[in-house]
């Protein structure tokens, strides 16, 4: 035992143990996180007989301490003496599984699930299963909700009599008085179905599923929708119609918008689970209804699924279904009154062009894209622009460019700087798709205008954008179009604009290469070292440090060094500091 | 002498418990009182931001008459005075409402709110404490590290029961106006908080966001004609809630139809009687409290002079109207001058929805039996509190000759008002807050 080693090794452990109940939460938390160290020092026997009983009763602590404890115990098997003794971990985890804080309970259940795998089949029936039963019939709903998550891990490994008991417990919890327990049972229904034998699935689960799906509480019904996906996947195709579909149809038309929202949100999964035939007959009309739902939240959720739904339609009838059933609804959504619905649609609608092909895209989708590019809500326009690549592949971007340009210009000048920022981020992508000529003609001025935006974040994004453009179009293009304009700003009366020149140079020097940097940029930077504003001067020092590696040693020694040395004697202490830093980084001292 | 059992089936004894602070300051005025769902606990909130929780004594065979005494279980400071620097506003610590959550484990939970912030409190017991240190010996002296030759794991030892209150969640920054009510949904997952113009929906586990479900704020505040005075969830239907307005109407909303409940599904209002119209009509029709009956069939509302019971199936007029203190109708002018006309009286149902109770002035409170249509006025006072006696009904006389035992309208004390009362969910035990005193009455034993 560790005790024989003497004070040196014992002292830190003694501190850790004492700090398990220090008044400072942080210290307690540290101790709990090092629980394995404590257990190792105590040895497996004392861990089992002293440490674990103590921990079982310390459930009064702060949530974060309990959370850490619940997590630690999941990895404790070896520290209590291996799988043979793993059941010793059950009492502390059982008490953690009944606390009121959901995250702690969930973590305790997670750890219980983990250590259940380390139980031998006998131990599982002797120790683990009774714990599940105790939790399932506990007085408080907290323990009963925790039980719901444990059925599926022990069910496959116990005898058939115990299995029958577990099924009975699950049935009871599905009809519990408190909505919390029914919610927990509903959310574990899918998981439990997966470990159940098919016969019991049909005889037990379906009736529970039907009951939960028509629960009086909206919050229970909506969880049944999720279970629907797993159950439908498990059942043979021929049973779906009678066992699952009535409930699903009912859910899609539920009085509560939250349930319908859940159906819309899970639509792709449902579609895959029920297969092509039912999709054609049932889901298509249901999806149409969701797209036309009176609640905007539901429409938005459904609109988000338009592309995925269309993609997963059976190939033989895909185009016909989209053209006759889905597209008319989509057309209506383009002019929806709610902007969230429109922007949800805008984020996926471009994806339809790859599914429908060139001719349909030009005839049916293009007018919609154009309408959305003119939408009053900037988010809608942004979503269209950000997905241009899908259309580009199918019909080429030229078809759109007429409308694209005004849309871009408008977003570029939007009053909200976050909108301007978003469009800047798409510039390199757009430039790549539109080509250099179109860019020079129409967009270049915008990119330069952003450099003198009054919001710093925009100016910063604009410099970064220039760098990406140069990477795309090459150094020669930069030399002709960008560099002269950037350098021209060095003489601007506003010092913020002069600083932008320096930031641009920082970003561009590497992409432009040594030649342009030495011949065109360096003279400008050096000249700015005599600027009357200190902020500009110390940014000169920072810029020199940044572009130094691009320059040759001759330029460094003859041009950069004297200037930095002069700045190092500046009256301003920041200028001095950055000049000295540059000198040492560039090794010019 | 008339026995008041003629009026009501319930006989209330004089206060078995009067709980009051010895020094009477503004901060001690009780601002809300609420039983929990089992009736074992009773909480009060006061103007000083404190919450006091009382626990019912366990039944003991030796002293059957002492059954049901409520003793202080826990006292804690729920809210502190604050200052909103952005708006230059003082935020009072006064507890506006307390709502209990159903019990979920050995601890108890309640929501308390002041004008701006709702807090979720946990009240729990602790009866063990760890003993045995490695670095200290049992007398608390620090041990020399070099003498430590073995490790000690602390052991939990029993100790005196300690009741702790801890703030588990703080729901803030969602209300621009003053919160007047909070209500927990039957799904036990969400609750609403209501201010003058908006109703917000919260998840009990999430503090950083809430959803606005009703907003009656007009684009131009000068067009404001109506404010929300109270709101409550239906006891069983998770999708239904009702809110009352300063114009005397109640709206019932269905959360299933849309995420925003600006459109109500039912609108309860009684057309005004033109013959009684006066300058004060609008003020006295303002609803100060709305409560669903336990069975969820009825709504009760309190305005300045009456309590009304509405059937959820009948929107055009109340099912029953009870006069609380009609004798004040002639005194509205002076009540307006001393601001009493703006007092917000609350109302409560008994456990079986057959009797309703609400407060009045002069420490009087009223009960109405809905089946027999009898009513009674009782007084919360320390006087003539002979044990096991029966509370005497009081009478207010209007003009004319004053009979013995009657009190004249002009001698009513308007500074003694009973605004907040609560009724035990299953038994005939009531708690009545009269300024800084809490009176707990219960019906006759045996």
mmCIF file of C-alpha atoms in Angstrom, chain A residues 3-4 6-7 10-11 13-15 17-18 20-21 38 41-42 46 50-51 53-54 57-61 63 98-102 105 140-142 178-180 183 216-219 221 254-258 260 294-295 297, chain B residues 102-107 109 122 124-128 130-136 145-156 164 166 168-169 185-190 205 236-239 254-260:
data_model
loop_
_atom_site.group_PDB
_atom_site.id
_atom_site.type_symbol
_atom_site.label_atom_id
_atom_site.label_comp_id
_atom_site.label_asym_id
_atom_site.label_seq_id
_atom_site.Cartn_x
_atom_site.Cartn_y
_atom_site.Cartn_z
ATOM 1 C CA UNK A 3 1.207 4.351 3.086
ATOM 2 C CA UNK A 4 4.573 2.668 3.353
ATOM 3 C CA UNK A 6 6.334 7.909 3.497
ATOM 4 C CA UNK A 7 5.327 11.566 3.530
ATOM 5 C CA UNK A 10 1.319 10.965 0.635
ATOM 6 C CA UNK A 11 1.177 14.673 1.250
ATOM 7 C CA UNK A 13 -2.896 13.011 -1.934
ATOM 8 C CA UNK A 14 -3.796 14.067 1.605
ATOM 9 C CA UNK A 15 -4.337 17.605 0.300
ATOM 10 C CA UNK A 17 -8.673 14.307 -0.130
ATOM 11 C CA UNK A 18 -9.108 17.222 2.252
ATOM 12 C CA UNK A 20 -12.885 17.216 -1.615
ATOM 13 C CA UNK A 21 -14.824 19.307 0.890
ATOM 14 C CA UNK A 38 -6.870 9.528 -4.979
ATOM 15 C CA UNK A 41 -3.259 5.965 -3.819
ATOM 16 C CA UNK A 42 -5.915 4.388 -1.634
ATOM 17 C CA UNK A 46 -10.122 1.263 0.424
ATOM 18 C CA UNK A 50 -14.284 4.066 2.139
ATOM 19 C CA UNK A 51 -14.126 6.403 -0.843
ATOM 20 C CA UNK A 53 -19.529 5.276 0.378
ATOM 21 C CA UNK A 54 -18.352 8.818 1.063
ATOM 22 C CA UNK A 57 -23.581 10.684 0.186
ATOM 23 C CA UNK A 58 -21.998 13.828 -1.234
ATOM 24 C CA UNK A 59 -24.835 14.680 -3.526
ATOM 25 C CA UNK A 60 -25.387 18.063 -1.907
ATOM 26 C CA UNK A 61 -22.676 19.659 -3.950
ATOM 27 C CA UNK A 63 -23.836 20.918 -10.174
ATOM 28 C CA UNK A 98 -31.861 11.176 -8.944
ATOM 29 C CA UNK A 99 -30.630 14.766 -8.569
ATOM 30 C CA UNK A 100 -32.803 17.486 -10.061
ATOM 31 C CA UNK A 101 -30.234 18.890 -12.450
ATOM 32 C CA UNK A 102 -30.754 17.330 -15.870
ATOM 33 C CA UNK A 105 -28.598 13.048 -14.275
ATOM 34 C CA UNK A 140 -39.604 11.024 -7.585
ATOM 35 C CA UNK A 141 -39.825 11.556 -11.266
ATOM 36 C CA UNK A 142 -36.112 12.335 -11.467
ATOM 37 C CA UNK A 178 -45.846 13.226 -14.755
ATOM 38 C CA UNK A 179 -45.183 14.556 -18.225
ATOM 39 C CA UNK A 180 -41.414 14.547 -17.567
ATOM 40 C CA UNK A 183 -41.217 12.649 -22.223
ATOM 41 C CA UNK A 216 -52.562 15.219 -24.007
ATOM 42 C CA UNK A 217 -49.242 17.031 -23.614
ATOM 43 C CA UNK A 218 -47.832 18.586 -26.790
ATOM 44 C CA UNK A 219 -44.316 18.096 -25.500
ATOM 45 C CA UNK A 221 -46.513 13.984 -28.690
ATOM 46 C CA UNK A 254 -51.702 17.662 -35.270
ATOM 47 C CA UNK A 255 -53.506 20.650 -33.803
ATOM 48 C CA UNK A 256 -50.321 21.854 -32.202
ATOM 49 C CA UNK A 257 -47.853 23.614 -34.455
ATOM 50 C CA UNK A 258 -44.942 22.294 -32.371
ATOM 51 C CA UNK A 260 -46.160 19.632 -36.978
ATOM 52 C CA UNK A 294 -50.446 28.448 -41.237
ATOM 53 C CA UNK A 295 -47.567 28.710 -38.747
ATOM 54 C CA UNK A 297 -42.105 28.171 -37.949
ATOM 55 C CA UNK B 102 -44.376 20.098 -8.055
ATOM 56 C CA UNK B 103 -41.946 18.145 -5.940
ATOM 57 C CA UNK B 104 -39.373 16.261 -8.022
ATOM 58 C CA UNK B 105 -37.007 14.835 -5.418
ATOM 59 C CA UNK B 106 -36.367 15.269 -1.721
ATOM 60 C CA UNK B 107 -35.920 19.008 -2.254
ATOM 61 C CA UNK B 109 -38.540 24.200 -5.662
ATOM 62 C CA UNK B 122 -34.216 25.016 -4.253
ATOM 63 C CA UNK B 124 -33.210 21.279 0.652
ATOM 64 C CA UNK B 125 -32.304 19.572 3.888
ATOM 65 C CA UNK B 126 -28.916 18.395 5.001
ATOM 66 C CA UNK B 127 -28.390 16.214 8.027
ATOM 67 C CA UNK B 128 -24.908 14.808 7.556
ATOM 68 C CA UNK B 130 -18.138 14.918 6.582
ATOM 69 C CA UNK B 131 -15.619 14.443 9.377
ATOM 70 C CA UNK B 132 -11.950 13.635 9.488
ATOM 71 C CA UNK B 133 -9.148 15.577 7.841
ATOM 72 C CA UNK B 134 -5.679 14.487 6.835
ATOM 73 C CA UNK B 135 -3.925 17.792 7.391
ATOM 74 C CA UNK B 136 -5.775 18.734 10.586
ATOM 75 C CA UNK B 145 3.029 17.188 7.043
ATOM 76 C CA UNK B 146 5.907 14.923 8.000
ATOM 77 C CA UNK B 147 3.753 13.104 10.537
ATOM 78 C CA UNK B 148 1.232 11.997 7.925
ATOM 79 C CA UNK B 149 1.830 8.321 7.462
ATOM 80 C CA UNK B 150 -1.578 7.162 6.295
ATOM 81 C CA UNK B 151 -4.505 8.567 4.385
ATOM 82 C CA UNK B 152 -7.900 9.214 5.907
ATOM 83 C CA UNK B 153 -11.058 9.245 3.864
ATOM 84 C CA UNK B 154 -13.682 11.517 5.436
ATOM 85 C CA UNK B 155 -16.727 9.840 6.930
ATOM 86 C CA UNK B 156 -20.212 11.339 6.993
ATOM 87 C CA UNK B 164 -30.637 25.479 2.797
ATOM 88 C CA UNK B 166 -30.041 27.994 -3.128
ATOM 89 C CA UNK B 168 -30.751 27.391 -9.032
ATOM 90 C CA UNK B 169 -31.628 29.601 -11.976
ATOM 91 C CA UNK B 185 -47.374 25.037 -17.325
ATOM 92 C CA UNK B 186 -48.882 21.604 -16.751
ATOM 93 C CA UNK B 187 -46.077 20.121 -18.847
ATOM 94 C CA UNK B 188 -43.793 21.097 -15.918
ATOM 95 C CA UNK B 189 -41.186 22.116 -18.449
ATOM 96 C CA UNK B 190 -42.162 25.689 -19.170
ATOM 97 C CA UNK B 205 -33.920 24.788 -17.555
ATOM 98 C CA UNK B 236 -54.517 20.641 -17.302
ATOM 99 C CA UNK B 237 -54.392 21.809 -20.923
ATOM 100 C CA UNK B 238 -50.754 22.625 -21.633
ATOM 101 C CA UNK B 239 -51.667 24.778 -24.619
ATOM 102 C CA UNK B 254 -54.210 28.586 -27.613
ATOM 103 C CA UNK B 255 -50.493 28.046 -28.049
ATOM 104 C CA UNK B 256 -51.066 25.219 -30.499
ATOM 105 C CA UNK B 257 -52.327 27.447 -33.257
ATOM 106 C CA UNK B 258 -49.309 29.661 -33.676
ATOM 107 C CA UNK B 259 -46.011 30.490 -32.055
ATOM 108 C CA UNK B 260 -47.281 34.020 -31.400
#
